[in-house]
mmCIF file of C-alpha atoms in Angstrom:
data_model
loop_
_atom_site.group_PDB
_atom_site.id
_atom_site.type_symbol
_atom_site.label_atom_id
_atom_site.label_comp_id
_atom_site.label_asym_id
_atom_site.label_seq_id
_atom_site.Cartn_x
_atom_site.Cartn_y
_atom_site.Cartn_z
ATOM 1 C CA MET A 24 14.805 -4.975 16.282
ATOM 2 C CA SER A 25 18.295 -7.862 16.489
ATOM 3 C CA ASP A 26 21.378 -7.423 15.023
ATOM 4 C CA GLN A 27 20.734 -10.428 12.539
ATOM 5 C CA GLN A 28 17.608 -8.546 11.303
ATOM 6 C CA SER A 29 19.756 -4.525 11.479
ATOM 7 C CA ASN A 30 21.798 -6.527 9.039
ATOM 8 C CA GLU A 31 19.646 -8.584 6.357
ATOM 9 C CA LEU A 32 19.694 -7.396 2.625
ATOM 10 C CA ILE A 33 16.860 -5.619 1.897
ATOM 11 C CA ILE A 34 16.163 -3.955 -1.646
ATOM 12 C CA LEU A 35 13.065 -1.848 -2.873
ATOM 13 C CA ARG A 36 12.547 -2.273 -6.721
ATOM 14 C CA PRO A 37 9.239 -1.414 -8.303
ATOM 15 C CA PRO A 38 7.835 -5.305 -8.760
ATOM 16 C CA THR A 39 8.082 -7.088 -12.593
ATOM 17 C CA VAL A 40 5.774 -9.161 -13.941
ATOM 18 C CA ALA A 41 7.209 -12.097 -12.756
ATOM 19 C CA ASP A 42 5.974 -11.007 -9.030
ATOM 20 C CA GLY A 43 2.723 -10.557 -9.668
ATOM 21 C CA ALA A 44 1.857 -14.483 -8.071
ATOM 22 C CA ASP A 45 3.902 -12.719 -5.200
ATOM 23 C CA LEU A 46 2.109 -10.018 -5.122
ATOM 24 C CA TRP A 47 -0.459 -12.330 -4.642
ATOM 25 C CA ARG A 48 0.258 -14.544 -2.150
ATOM 26 C CA LEU A 49 1.624 -11.640 -0.091
ATOM 27 C CA ALA A 50 -2.019 -10.191 -0.901
ATOM 28 C CA GLU A 51 -3.784 -13.523 -0.057
ATOM 29 C CA GLY A 52 -1.485 -13.984 2.961
ATOM 30 C CA THR A 53 -2.221 -11.107 4.920
ATOM 31 C CA GLY A 54 -5.851 -12.781 5.768
ATOM 32 C CA VAL A 55 -7.289 -9.031 5.939
ATOM 33 C CA LEU A 56 -6.628 -7.839 2.457
ATOM 34 C CA ASP A 57 -9.517 -7.801 -0.270
ATOM 35 C CA THR A 58 -7.315 -10.387 -2.258
ATOM 36 C CA ASN A 59 -7.826 -10.134 -6.505
ATOM 37 C CA THR A 60 -7.195 -12.297 -8.614
ATOM 38 C CA PRO A 61 -3.526 -13.586 -9.611
ATOM 39 C CA TYR A 62 -4.171 -12.494 -12.990
ATOM 40 C CA ALA A 63 -4.384 -8.756 -11.192
ATOM 41 C CA TYR A 64 -1.662 -9.122 -9.948
ATOM 42 C CA LEU A 65 -0.208 -9.496 -12.544
ATOM 43 C CA LEU A 66 -1.549 -6.598 -14.510
ATOM 44 C CA TRP A 67 -0.467 -4.958 -11.891
ATOM 45 C CA ALA A 68 3.130 -5.235 -12.282
ATOM 46 C CA ARG A 69 2.922 -4.746 -16.146
ATOM 47 C CA ASP A 70 0.766 -1.117 -15.820
ATOM 48 C CA PHE A 71 1.547 0.436 -12.494
ATOM 49 C CA ALA A 72 5.078 -1.110 -11.750
ATOM 50 C CA GLY A 73 6.740 2.295 -11.641
ATOM 51 C CA THR A 74 4.665 3.395 -8.877
ATOM 52 C CA SER A 75 4.497 0.442 -7.006
ATOM 53 C CA VAL A 76 6.969 -1.437 -4.959
ATOM 54 C CA ILE A 77 8.241 -4.452 -4.103
ATOM 55 C CA ALA A 78 10.331 -5.695 -0.606
ATOM 56 C CA GLU A 79 12.481 -8.380 -0.628
ATOM 57 C CA VAL A 80 14.442 -9.748 2.598
ATOM 58 C CA GLU A 81 17.406 -11.865 1.607
ATOM 59 C CA GLY A 82 16.129 -12.594 -1.877
ATOM 60 C CA GLU A 83 12.354 -13.184 0.237
ATOM 61 C CA PRO A 84 9.336 -11.398 -1.635
ATOM 62 C CA ALA A 85 8.916 -9.336 2.246
ATOM 63 C CA GLY A 86 5.454 -7.249 1.230
ATOM 64 C CA PHE A 87 4.380 -4.928 -1.472
ATOM 65 C CA ILE A 88 2.421 -2.100 -1.866
ATOM 66 C CA THR A 89 0.461 -1.035 -4.769
ATOM 67 C CA GLY A 90 -1.251 2.477 -6.182
ATOM 68 C CA TYR A 91 -1.331 4.035 -9.245
ATOM 69 C CA ARG A 92 -1.645 8.310 -9.969
ATOM 70 C CA LYS A 93 -4.882 8.838 -10.377
ATOM 71 C CA PRO A 94 -6.094 9.550 -14.265
ATOM 72 C CA THR A 95 -7.916 12.411 -12.869
ATOM 73 C CA ASP A 96 -5.229 14.211 -11.191
ATOM 74 C CA PRO A 97 -1.891 12.260 -11.707
ATOM 75 C CA SER A 98 0.177 14.821 -9.334
ATOM 76 C CA THR A 99 -1.738 11.919 -6.912
ATOM 77 C CA LEU A 100 -1.004 8.926 -5.815
ATOM 78 C CA PHE A 101 -3.242 6.574 -4.908
ATOM 79 C CA VAL A 102 -1.934 3.876 -2.259
ATOM 80 C CA TRP A 103 -4.619 0.999 -2.712
ATOM 81 C CA GLN A 104 -3.015 -2.239 -0.448
ATOM 82 C CA VAL A 105 0.695 -3.165 1.382
ATOM 83 C CA ALA A 106 0.892 -6.027 2.565
ATOM 84 C CA VAL A 107 3.935 -6.963 4.716
ATOM 85 C CA ASP A 108 4.442 -11.457 4.998
ATOM 86 C CA SER A 109 3.677 -11.551 8.507
ATOM 87 C CA ARG A 110 7.400 -13.256 8.964
ATOM 88 C CA PHE A 111 8.724 -9.689 8.607
ATOM 89 C CA ARG A 112 6.173 -8.042 10.442
ATOM 90 C CA GLY A 113 7.869 -5.403 13.359
ATOM 91 C CA ARG A 114 10.865 -4.526 12.102
ATOM 92 C CA GLY A 115 9.743 -0.952 9.881
ATOM 93 C CA LEU A 116 9.109 -2.906 6.092
ATOM 94 C CA ALA A 117 5.925 -1.196 5.809
ATOM 95 C CA LYS A 118 7.410 2.083 6.678
ATOM 96 C CA LYS A 119 10.345 1.751 4.303
ATOM 97 C CA MET A 120 8.030 1.360 1.162
ATOM 98 C CA LEU A 121 5.813 3.538 2.399
ATOM 99 C CA PHE A 122 8.967 6.480 2.455
ATOM 100 C CA ASP A 123 10.747 4.840 -1.052
ATOM 101 C CA LEU A 124 7.719 5.034 -3.055
ATOM 102 C CA VAL A 125 7.179 7.974 -1.764
ATOM 103 C CA GLU A 126 10.525 9.227 -2.655
ATOM 104 C CA ARG A 127 10.719 7.394 -6.227
ATOM 105 C CA THR A 128 6.905 9.266 -7.410
ATOM 106 C CA ALA A 129 8.618 12.603 -5.540
ATOM 107 C CA ASP A 130 9.185 15.079 -8.940
ATOM 108 C CA ASP A 131 5.808 13.913 -10.150
ATOM 109 C CA VAL A 132 3.337 13.482 -6.939
ATOM 110 C CA SER A 133 3.041 16.221 -3.736
ATOM 111 C CA ARG A 134 -0.115 14.473 -2.748
ATOM 112 C CA LEU A 135 -0.971 11.091 -1.141
ATOM 113 C CA GLU A 136 -4.439 9.326 -1.343
ATOM 114 C CA THR A 137 -5.531 5.637 0.309
ATOM 115 C CA THR A 138 -8.309 4.158 1.458
ATOM 116 C CA VAL A 139 -8.499 2.712 5.609
ATOM 117 C CA THR A 140 -11.079 0.935 7.196
ATOM 118 C CA ILE A 141 -11.824 2.976 10.737
ATOM 119 C CA ASP A 142 -10.371 -0.075 12.570
ATOM 120 C CA ASN A 143 -6.700 -0.241 10.886
ATOM 121 C CA GLU A 144 -4.820 0.953 13.360
ATOM 122 C CA ALA A 145 -1.095 -0.452 11.815
ATOM 123 C CA SER A 146 -2.229 1.821 8.218
ATOM 124 C CA LEU A 147 -3.264 4.745 9.926
ATOM 125 C CA ALA A 148 0.199 4.842 11.737
ATOM 126 C CA LEU A 149 1.714 4.109 9.043
ATOM 127 C CA PHE A 150 0.035 7.748 6.849
ATOM 128 C CA GLY A 151 0.319 9.419 10.210
ATOM 129 C CA ALA A 152 4.265 9.022 10.570
ATOM 130 C CA LEU A 153 4.735 9.743 5.736
ATOM 131 C CA ALA A 154 2.193 13.247 6.589
ATOM 132 C CA ARG A 155 4.799 14.081 9.787
ATOM 133 C CA ALA A 156 8.097 13.394 8.233
ATOM 134 C CA HIS A 157 6.568 15.770 5.551
ATOM 135 C CA GLY A 158 5.426 18.457 8.239
ATOM 136 C CA THR A 159 1.637 17.993 7.115
ATOM 137 C CA GLU A 160 -1.485 16.983 7.888
ATOM 138 C CA MET A 161 -3.656 13.198 7.922
ATOM 139 C CA THR A 162 -7.215 14.299 7.096
ATOM 140 C CA ARG A 163 -10.104 11.918 6.636
ATOM 141 C CA THR A 164 -13.783 11.802 4.555
ATOM 142 C CA SER A 165 -15.934 10.084 3.936
ATOM 143 C CA LEU A 166 -15.527 7.937 0.789
ATOM 144 C CA PHE A 167 -17.088 4.599 0.603
ATOM 145 C CA THR A 168 -19.538 3.177 3.059
ATOM 146 C CA GLU A 169 -20.155 0.172 3.908
ATOM 147 C CA ASP A 170 -23.771 -0.184 2.067
ATOM 148 C CA LEU A 171 -21.741 1.071 -1.649
ATOM 149 C CA PHE A 172 -20.814 -2.479 -0.809
ATOM 150 C CA PRO A 173 -22.382 -6.048 -2.265
ATOM 151 C CA HIS A 174 -24.827 -7.484 -0.287
ATOM 152 C CA GLN A 175 -22.958 -10.586 3.432
ATOM 153 C CA GLU A 176 -25.078 -13.033 1.583
ATOM 154 C CA GLU A 177 -23.144 -12.214 -1.913
ATOM 155 C CA THR A 178 -19.765 -12.327 -0.727
ATOM 156 C CA GLY A 179 -20.042 -13.987 2.311
ATOM 157 C CA GLU A 180 -18.429 -11.453 4.597
ATOM 158 C CA GLU A 181 -19.255 -7.805 5.633
ATOM 159 C CA HIS A 182 -17.191 -5.449 4.259
ATOM 160 C CA ALA A 183 -16.237 -2.431 6.091
ATOM 161 C CA ALA A 184 -17.134 1.720 5.116
ATOM 162 C CA GLU A 185 -13.445 2.813 3.675
ATOM 163 C CA ASP A 186 -12.610 5.871 4.161
ATOM 164 C CA LEU A 187 -10.201 8.416 2.374
ATOM 165 C CA TYR A 188 -7.013 9.749 3.941
ATOM 166 C CA THR A 189 -4.902 12.319 1.950
ATOM 167 C CA VAL A 190 -1.186 13.714 2.933
ATOM 168 C CA GLU A 191 -0.478 16.690 0.879
ATOM 169 C CA PRO A 192 1.221 18.910 0.159
ATOM 170 C CA LEU A 193 4.409 15.909 0.266
ATOM 171 C CA HIS A 194 7.984 17.693 0.121
ATOM 172 C CA ALA A 195 11.237 17.031 1.096
ATOM 173 C CA PRO A 196 11.417 15.924 4.391
ATOM 174 C CA ALA A 197 12.940 18.464 7.023
ATOM 175 C CA THR A 198 16.309 16.978 8.020
#
């Protein structure tokens, strides 16, 4: 990280409806996330802001994480999407956002779940770092196999299996 990068103003905050289009642009810009409609990101920013985060670097949208508390288990935070604009990668921004989100929800959340494709090394490293910081393990179980997704002929692309990764218990990291 250059000295200039270390002095950058980074703001982490819950998204607002005004951020919905930026969330969509960031997701679309990754080239790897399943991009939802812009409308979905507007709803997400309205209804799940408390369990999501947007990062601004020098006032510019640089990344986001969307998450929600599972309706069947509100003590579980499910992290749905993590996006960092390519211009801001390699600076630990995803880790900063994830740790901020977990800290912000710590009073109500004791477990984190996410789904990740087996080839997504960056996400596996990110959630592994969270597990280590909380002195616990990350476990993996099969969840959404390829056959559950629409066929490639329908969507134009094949979707890899999404395994469920769980980090629990979440508790104050050791100092």
